[in-house]
């Protein structure tokens, strides 16, 4: 398995595990969105809590130029650290939710 396919599998695994944790309501569903053609991967919550609409991303990853970009992480989990534990080098992880200026001070890739 090549590097990009391995990264796709790891990202899907993280998102799937979070989706299986479920939500606190039977009327709000976790939806997994896997676009392997364009390398966009997302976990979103969709539904209703009473008369309030629930819709929004929980996590969003992209794979660009051989690196995993964490575009959004709405959880308390350190998914970058999890990726490192799964064997992804820090040089292949980009904290896309930070500006490139701020990323230069992390232990992860700038872009």
C-alpha positions in Angstrom: 0.0 0.0 0.0 1.4 3.4 -1.0 1.7 6.3 1.4 -1.3 8.2 0.2 -3.6 5.2 0.4 -2.3 4.4 3.9 -3.0 8.0 5.0 -6.5 7.7 3.6 -7.1 4.6 5.6 -5.8 6.2 8.8 -8.0 9.3 8.4 -11.0 7.2 7.7 -10.3 5.1 10.8 -10.1 8.1 13.1 -13.3 9.6 11.7 -15.1 6.3 11.8 -14.1 5.7 15.5 -15.4 9.2 16.4 -18.6 8.6 14.5 -19.2 5.3 16.5 -18.9 7.2 19.7 -22.3 8.7 18.7 -24.1 11.8 19.8 -26.1 12.5 22.9 -29.4 12.4 21.0 -31.2 9.8 18.8 -32.3 12.7 16.6 -28.8 13.8 15.7 -26.8 11.6 13.5 -23.1 11.4 12.8 -22.4 11.4 9.0 -19.1 10.4 7.5 -18.1 12.1 4.2 -15.3 10.4 2.4 -14.2 11.9 -1.0 -11.2 9.7 -1.9 -11.1 11.2 -5.4 -10.4 14.7 -4.1 -9.0 13.6 -0.7 -11.5 15.4 1.6 -12.8 13.6 4.7 -15.2 14.8 7.2 -17.4 13.9 10.2 -20.5 16.0 10.5 -23.5 16.0 12.9 -26.9 16.5 11.3 -30.4 16.5 12.9 -32.6 18.2 15.4 -32.6 18.8 19.1 -36.2 19.8 19.8 -36.8 22.7 17.6 -33.1 23.6 17.1 -31.3 22.5 14.0 -28.0 20.8 14.5 -25.6 20.8 11.6 -21.9 21.2 11.5 -18.5 19.6 11.1 -16.9 17.8 13.9 -13.6 17.0 12.1 -12.3 17.7 8.6 -9.1 16.3 7.0 -7.6 16.8 3.6 -4.7 15.1 2.0 -2.7 17.5 -0.1 0.8 17.1 -1.6 1.4 13.9 0.4 0.5 15.5 3.7 -2.5 15.1 6.0 -4.0 18.5 6.7 -6.1 18.8 9.8 -8.5 21.5 8.7 -10.8 21.4 11.7 -11.0 19.5 14.9 -14.0 20.2 17.0 -13.2 17.6 19.6 -10.9 17.6 22.6 -8.8 14.7 21.1 -5.3 15.5 19.9 -5.7 13.9 16.5 -2.3 15.1 15.3 -0.7 13.2 18.2 -2.9 10.2 17.3 -1.6 10.2 13.7 2.0 10.3 15.0 1.2 7.3 17.2 -0.2 5.5 14.1 3.1 6.0 12.3 2.7 9.3 10.4 5.8 11.5 10.6 5.3 15.0 12.0 6.6 16.3 8.7 3.5 14.9 7.0 1.0 16.5 9.3 -0.2 20.1 8.8 -2.4 21.9 11.4 -4.4 23.7 8.7 -6.6 25.4 11.2 -3.6 27.6 12.1 -2.1 30.3 9.9 1.2 29.4 8.1 2.9 32.0 10.4 1.6 30.2 13.5 2.3 26.7 12.1 6.1 27.5 11.9 6.2 27.3 15.7 4.6 23.8 16.0 6.5 20.5 15.7 4.4 19.7 12.6 4.7 20.7 8.9 4.1 24.3 7.8 2.4 23.2 4.6 
